[in-house]
Tab-separated table of C-alpha atoms in Angstrom:
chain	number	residue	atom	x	y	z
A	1	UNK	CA	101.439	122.187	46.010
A	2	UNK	CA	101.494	118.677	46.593
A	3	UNK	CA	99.851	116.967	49.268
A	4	UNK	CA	99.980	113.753	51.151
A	5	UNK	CA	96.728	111.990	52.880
A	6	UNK	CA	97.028	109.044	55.210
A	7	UNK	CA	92.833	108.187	55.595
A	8	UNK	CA	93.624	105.740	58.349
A	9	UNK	CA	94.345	107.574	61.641
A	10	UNK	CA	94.519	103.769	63.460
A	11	UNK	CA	94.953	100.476	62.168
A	12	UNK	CA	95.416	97.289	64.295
A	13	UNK	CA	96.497	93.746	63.710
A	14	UNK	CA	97.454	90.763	65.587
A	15	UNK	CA	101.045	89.503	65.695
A	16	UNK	CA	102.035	86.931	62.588
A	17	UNK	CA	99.411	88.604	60.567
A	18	UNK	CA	99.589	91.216	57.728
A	19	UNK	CA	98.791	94.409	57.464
A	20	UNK	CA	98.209	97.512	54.654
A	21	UNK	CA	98.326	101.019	55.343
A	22	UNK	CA	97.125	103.243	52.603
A	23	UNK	CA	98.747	106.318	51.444
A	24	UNK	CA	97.370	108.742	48.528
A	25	UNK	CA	99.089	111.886	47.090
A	26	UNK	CA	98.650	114.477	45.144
A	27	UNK	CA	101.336	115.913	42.290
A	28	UNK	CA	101.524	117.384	39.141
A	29	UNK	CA	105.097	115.886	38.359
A	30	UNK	CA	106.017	112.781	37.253
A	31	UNK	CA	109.332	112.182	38.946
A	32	UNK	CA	109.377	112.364	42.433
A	33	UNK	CA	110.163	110.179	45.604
A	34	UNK	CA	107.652	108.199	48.182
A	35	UNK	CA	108.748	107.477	51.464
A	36	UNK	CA	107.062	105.240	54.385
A	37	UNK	CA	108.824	106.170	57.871
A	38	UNK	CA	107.801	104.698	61.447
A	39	UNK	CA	107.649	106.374	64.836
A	40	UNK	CA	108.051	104.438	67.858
A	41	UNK	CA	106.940	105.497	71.017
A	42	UNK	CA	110.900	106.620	71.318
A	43	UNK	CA	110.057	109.670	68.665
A	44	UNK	CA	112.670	109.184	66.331
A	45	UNK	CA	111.906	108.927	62.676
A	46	UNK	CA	113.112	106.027	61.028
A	47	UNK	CA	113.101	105.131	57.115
A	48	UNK	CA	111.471	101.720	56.390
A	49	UNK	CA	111.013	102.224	52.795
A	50	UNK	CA	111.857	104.228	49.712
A	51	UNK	CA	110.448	104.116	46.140
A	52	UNK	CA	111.282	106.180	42.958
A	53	UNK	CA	108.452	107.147	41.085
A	54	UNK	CA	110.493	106.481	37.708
A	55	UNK	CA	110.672	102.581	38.968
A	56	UNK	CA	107.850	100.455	37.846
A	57	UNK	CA	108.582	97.484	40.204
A	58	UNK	CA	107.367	97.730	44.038
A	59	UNK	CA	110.021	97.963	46.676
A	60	UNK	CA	110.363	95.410	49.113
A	61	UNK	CA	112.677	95.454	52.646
A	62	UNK	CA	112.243	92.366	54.304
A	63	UNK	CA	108.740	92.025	55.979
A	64	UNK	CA	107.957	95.299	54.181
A	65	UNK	CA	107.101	95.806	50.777
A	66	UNK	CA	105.097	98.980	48.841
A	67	UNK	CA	101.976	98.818	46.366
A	68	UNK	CA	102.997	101.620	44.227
A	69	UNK	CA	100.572	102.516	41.886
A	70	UNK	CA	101.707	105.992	40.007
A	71	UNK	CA	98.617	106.597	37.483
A	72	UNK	CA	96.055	106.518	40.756
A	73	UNK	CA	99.090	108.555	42.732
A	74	UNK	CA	98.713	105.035	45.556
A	75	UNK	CA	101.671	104.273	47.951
A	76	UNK	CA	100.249	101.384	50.352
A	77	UNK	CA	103.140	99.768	52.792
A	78	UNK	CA	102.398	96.327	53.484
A	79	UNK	CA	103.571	94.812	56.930
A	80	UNK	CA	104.085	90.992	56.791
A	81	UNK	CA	104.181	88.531	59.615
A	82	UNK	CA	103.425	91.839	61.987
A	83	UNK	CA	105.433	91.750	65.331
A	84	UNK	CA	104.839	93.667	68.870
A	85	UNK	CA	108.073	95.474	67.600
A	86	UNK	CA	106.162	97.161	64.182
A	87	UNK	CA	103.434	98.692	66.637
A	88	UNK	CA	104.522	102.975	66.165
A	89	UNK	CA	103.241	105.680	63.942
A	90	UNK	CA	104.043	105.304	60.270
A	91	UNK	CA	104.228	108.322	58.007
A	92	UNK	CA	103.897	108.549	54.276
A	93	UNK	CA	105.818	111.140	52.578
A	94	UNK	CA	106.489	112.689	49.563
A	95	UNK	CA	109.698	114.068	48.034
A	96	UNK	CA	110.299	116.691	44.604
A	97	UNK	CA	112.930	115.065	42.567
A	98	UNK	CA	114.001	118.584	41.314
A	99	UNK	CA	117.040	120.251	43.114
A	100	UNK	CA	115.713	123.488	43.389
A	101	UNK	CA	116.011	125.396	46.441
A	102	UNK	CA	112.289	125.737	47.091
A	103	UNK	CA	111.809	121.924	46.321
A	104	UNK	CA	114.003	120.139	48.792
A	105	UNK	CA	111.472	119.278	51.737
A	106	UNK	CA	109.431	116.347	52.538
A	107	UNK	CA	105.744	116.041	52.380
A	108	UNK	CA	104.382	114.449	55.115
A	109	UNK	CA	100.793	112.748	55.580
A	110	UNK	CA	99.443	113.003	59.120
A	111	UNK	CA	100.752	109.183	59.957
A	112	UNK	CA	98.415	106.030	60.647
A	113	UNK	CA	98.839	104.400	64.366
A	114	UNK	CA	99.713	100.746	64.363
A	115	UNK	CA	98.344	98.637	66.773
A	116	UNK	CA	100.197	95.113	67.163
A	117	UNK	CA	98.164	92.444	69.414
A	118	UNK	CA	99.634	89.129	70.907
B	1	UNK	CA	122.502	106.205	63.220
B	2	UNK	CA	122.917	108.733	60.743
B	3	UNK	CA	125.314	110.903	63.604
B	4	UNK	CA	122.166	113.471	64.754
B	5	UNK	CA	122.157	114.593	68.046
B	6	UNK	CA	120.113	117.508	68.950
B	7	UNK	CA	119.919	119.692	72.000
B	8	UNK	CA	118.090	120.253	74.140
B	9	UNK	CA	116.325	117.127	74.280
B	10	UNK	CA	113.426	118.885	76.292
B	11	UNK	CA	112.663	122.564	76.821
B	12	UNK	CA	110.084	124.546	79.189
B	13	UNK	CA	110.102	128.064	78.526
B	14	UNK	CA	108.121	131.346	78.816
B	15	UNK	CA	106.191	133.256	76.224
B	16	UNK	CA	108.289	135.872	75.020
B	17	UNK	CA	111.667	134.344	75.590
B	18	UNK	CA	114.091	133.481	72.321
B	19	UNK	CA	114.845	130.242	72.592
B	20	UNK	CA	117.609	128.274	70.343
B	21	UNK	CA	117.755	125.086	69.240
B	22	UNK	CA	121.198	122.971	68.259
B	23	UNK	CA	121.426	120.312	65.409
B	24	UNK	CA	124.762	118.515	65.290
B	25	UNK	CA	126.250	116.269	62.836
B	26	UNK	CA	129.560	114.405	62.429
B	27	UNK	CA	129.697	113.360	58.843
B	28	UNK	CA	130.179	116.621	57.161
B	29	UNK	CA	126.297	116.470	55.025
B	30	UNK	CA	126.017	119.300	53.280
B	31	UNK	CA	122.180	119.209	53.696
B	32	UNK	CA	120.144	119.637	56.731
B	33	UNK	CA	116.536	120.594	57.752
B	34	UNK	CA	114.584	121.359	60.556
B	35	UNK	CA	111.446	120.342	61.140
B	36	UNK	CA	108.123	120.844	63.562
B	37	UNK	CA	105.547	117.737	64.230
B	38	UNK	CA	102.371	118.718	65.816
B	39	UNK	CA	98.819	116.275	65.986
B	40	UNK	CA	97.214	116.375	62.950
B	41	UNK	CA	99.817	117.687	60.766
B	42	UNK	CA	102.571	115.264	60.661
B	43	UNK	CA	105.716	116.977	60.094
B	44	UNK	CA	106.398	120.228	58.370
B	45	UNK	CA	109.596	122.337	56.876
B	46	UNK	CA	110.495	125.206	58.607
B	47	UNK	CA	113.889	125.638	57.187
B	48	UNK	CA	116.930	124.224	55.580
B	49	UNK	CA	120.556	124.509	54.511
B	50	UNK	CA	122.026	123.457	51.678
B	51	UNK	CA	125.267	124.583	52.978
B	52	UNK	CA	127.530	127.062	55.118
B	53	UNK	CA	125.517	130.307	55.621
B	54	UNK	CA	123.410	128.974	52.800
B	55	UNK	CA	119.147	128.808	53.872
B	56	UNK	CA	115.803	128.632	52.716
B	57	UNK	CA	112.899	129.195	54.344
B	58	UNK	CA	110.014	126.185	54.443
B	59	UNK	CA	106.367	126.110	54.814
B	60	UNK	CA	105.882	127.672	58.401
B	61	UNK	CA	108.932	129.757	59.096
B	62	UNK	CA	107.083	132.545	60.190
B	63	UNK	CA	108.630	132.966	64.203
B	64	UNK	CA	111.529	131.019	63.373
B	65	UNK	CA	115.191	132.017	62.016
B	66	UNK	CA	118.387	129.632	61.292
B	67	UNK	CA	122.009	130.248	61.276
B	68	UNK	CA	124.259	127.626	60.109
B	69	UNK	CA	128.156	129.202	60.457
B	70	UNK	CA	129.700	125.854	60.432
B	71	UNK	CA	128.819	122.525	58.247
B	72	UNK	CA	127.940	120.447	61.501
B	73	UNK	CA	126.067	122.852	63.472
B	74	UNK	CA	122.470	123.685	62.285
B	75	UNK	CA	121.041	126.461	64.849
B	76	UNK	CA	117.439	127.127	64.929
B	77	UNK	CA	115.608	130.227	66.628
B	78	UNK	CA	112.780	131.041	68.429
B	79	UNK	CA	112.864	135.353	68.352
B	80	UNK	CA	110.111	134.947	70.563
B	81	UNK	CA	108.774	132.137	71.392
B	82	UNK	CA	104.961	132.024	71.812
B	83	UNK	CA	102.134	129.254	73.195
B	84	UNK	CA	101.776	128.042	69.178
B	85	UNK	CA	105.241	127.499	68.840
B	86	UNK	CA	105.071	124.249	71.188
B	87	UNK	CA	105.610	121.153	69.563
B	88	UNK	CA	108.282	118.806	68.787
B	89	UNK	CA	110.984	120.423	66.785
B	90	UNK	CA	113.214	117.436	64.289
B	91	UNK	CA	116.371	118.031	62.712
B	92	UNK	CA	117.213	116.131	59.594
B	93	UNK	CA	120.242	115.440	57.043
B	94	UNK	CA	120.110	114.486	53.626
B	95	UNK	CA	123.951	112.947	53.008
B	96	UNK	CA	123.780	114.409	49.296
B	97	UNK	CA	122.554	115.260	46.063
B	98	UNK	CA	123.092	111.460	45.038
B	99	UNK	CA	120.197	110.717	48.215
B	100	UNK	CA	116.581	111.301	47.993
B	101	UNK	CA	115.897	110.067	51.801
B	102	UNK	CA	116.457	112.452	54.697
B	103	UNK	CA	117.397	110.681	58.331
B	104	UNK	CA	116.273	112.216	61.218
B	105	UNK	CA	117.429	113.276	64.792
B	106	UNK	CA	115.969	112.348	68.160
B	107	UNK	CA	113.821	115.526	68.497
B	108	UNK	CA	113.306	118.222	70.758
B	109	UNK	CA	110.055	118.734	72.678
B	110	UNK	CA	109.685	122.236	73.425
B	111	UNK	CA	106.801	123.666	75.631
B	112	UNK	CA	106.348	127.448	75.564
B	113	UNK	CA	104.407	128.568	78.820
C-alpha cells in the first residue's frame, strides 16, 4: 500500500520570504500522480499543484513550484515571496495512475501547518 | 469552483441515529468520492462512484454506505452513527478519466453525541 509522510507538522516563515515543505512517499509503481493541496482556515481543499511522475521537469504555478525527485520518492512544494494569504494547512498526496476500481483514491499525508508572519 | 455543494454544512447528532449526508454536483462528472479528515490522519477514502449505481468501497468504510441513483447526487450514510464517526466528512469529483486531480467540496462537520 502506498503511503504518504509529511515530517513537518508546523512550519513558519515571514512574509516576502520562501519557504519548503517536504513530502516523502512510498510506492512500488512507477507511474503515478503527486499532488500538494492547501487548507485555509475556511476548510475547503484547494489544488495548488500537480506533477506526473512520468515528467522529469518540476512543476511550477506562479509563486509555487515542486522539487520532484522520483528515485528518492521526494515531492517538496516550494512557496516563494510567502504572503499572509499562503498561511493554511498544506497536504501532500498521492494518486495510482491505474484505472482500476480499487486504485482511484488519493493518498493523503497528515498536512504541514503554515505559519505566515508580517 | 468545481460546482460542489454539500449538505449539511454542520451536523449534531446522537449515537445511534442514521444520519445522511448529500453531495451535489452540476457538471454531470462521472466520478465522485467521499471522504473523512480527522487530526493526524489527513484525509481518507471511504467510498466512491464511478458512475450511476456504480461504488466501491475505500479504506475505512466500515459504518458507512453510499447510494448514488442519479449522476449529481452522491448520498452518503451513517447506519448508525457512533462517537468515532465524528469528523469532517469531504465530497470530491474527479471531471474524468482524462484528469488525475480530484476538487473538493466545502465539507461537512459532523459531531455524533
Amino acid at each position: 500500500a502506498q503511503t504518504v509522510t509529511q515530517s513537518q507538522p508546523e512550519m513558519s516563515v515571514q512574509e516576502a520570504e520562501t519557504v519548503t515543505l517536504s513530502c516523502t512517499y512510498d510506492t512500488s509503481e512507477s507511474d503515478y500522480y503527486l499532488f500538494w493541496y492547501k487548507q485555509p482556515p475556511s476548510r475547503q481543499m484547494i489544488l495548488v499543484i500537480r506533477q506526473e511522475a512520468y515528467k522529469q521537469q518540476n512543476a511550477t504555478e506562479n509563486r509555487f513550484s515542486v522539487n520532484f525527485q522520483k528515485a528518492a520518492k521526494s515531492f517538496s512544494l516550494k512557496i516563494s515571496d510567502s504572503q499572509l494569504g499562503d498561511a493554511a494547512m498544506y497536504f501532500c498526496a498521492y494518486r495510482s495512475a491505474r484505472e482500476n476500481t480499487g486504485f482511484q483514491k488519493l493518498v493523503f499525508g497528515t498536512g504541514t501547518r503554515l505559519l505566515v508572519s508580517p | 469552483d468545481a460546482g460542489i455543494t454539500q449538505s449539511p454544512r454542520h451536523k449534531v447528532t446522537e449515537t445511534g441515529t442514521p444520519v445522511t449526508l448529500r453531495c451535489h454536483q452540476t457538471e454531470n462528472h462521472r466520478y465522485m468520492y467521499w471522504y473523512r479528515q480527522d487530526p493526524g490522519h489527513g484525509l481518507r477514502l471511504i467510498h466512491y462512484s464511478y458512475g450511476v449505481k456504480d461504488t466501491d468501497k475505500g479504506e475505512v468504510s466500515d459504518g458507512y454506505s453510499v447510494s448514488r441513483s442519479k449522476t449529481e447526487d452522491f448520498l452518503l450514510t451513517l447506519e448508525s452513527a457512533t462517537s468515532s464517526q465524528t469528523s469532517v466528512y469531504f465530497c470530491a469529483i474527479r471531471p474524468g478519466r482524462s484528469y488525475n486531480e480530484q476538487f473538493f467540496g466545502p465539507g461537512t462537520r459532523l459531531t455524533v453525541l
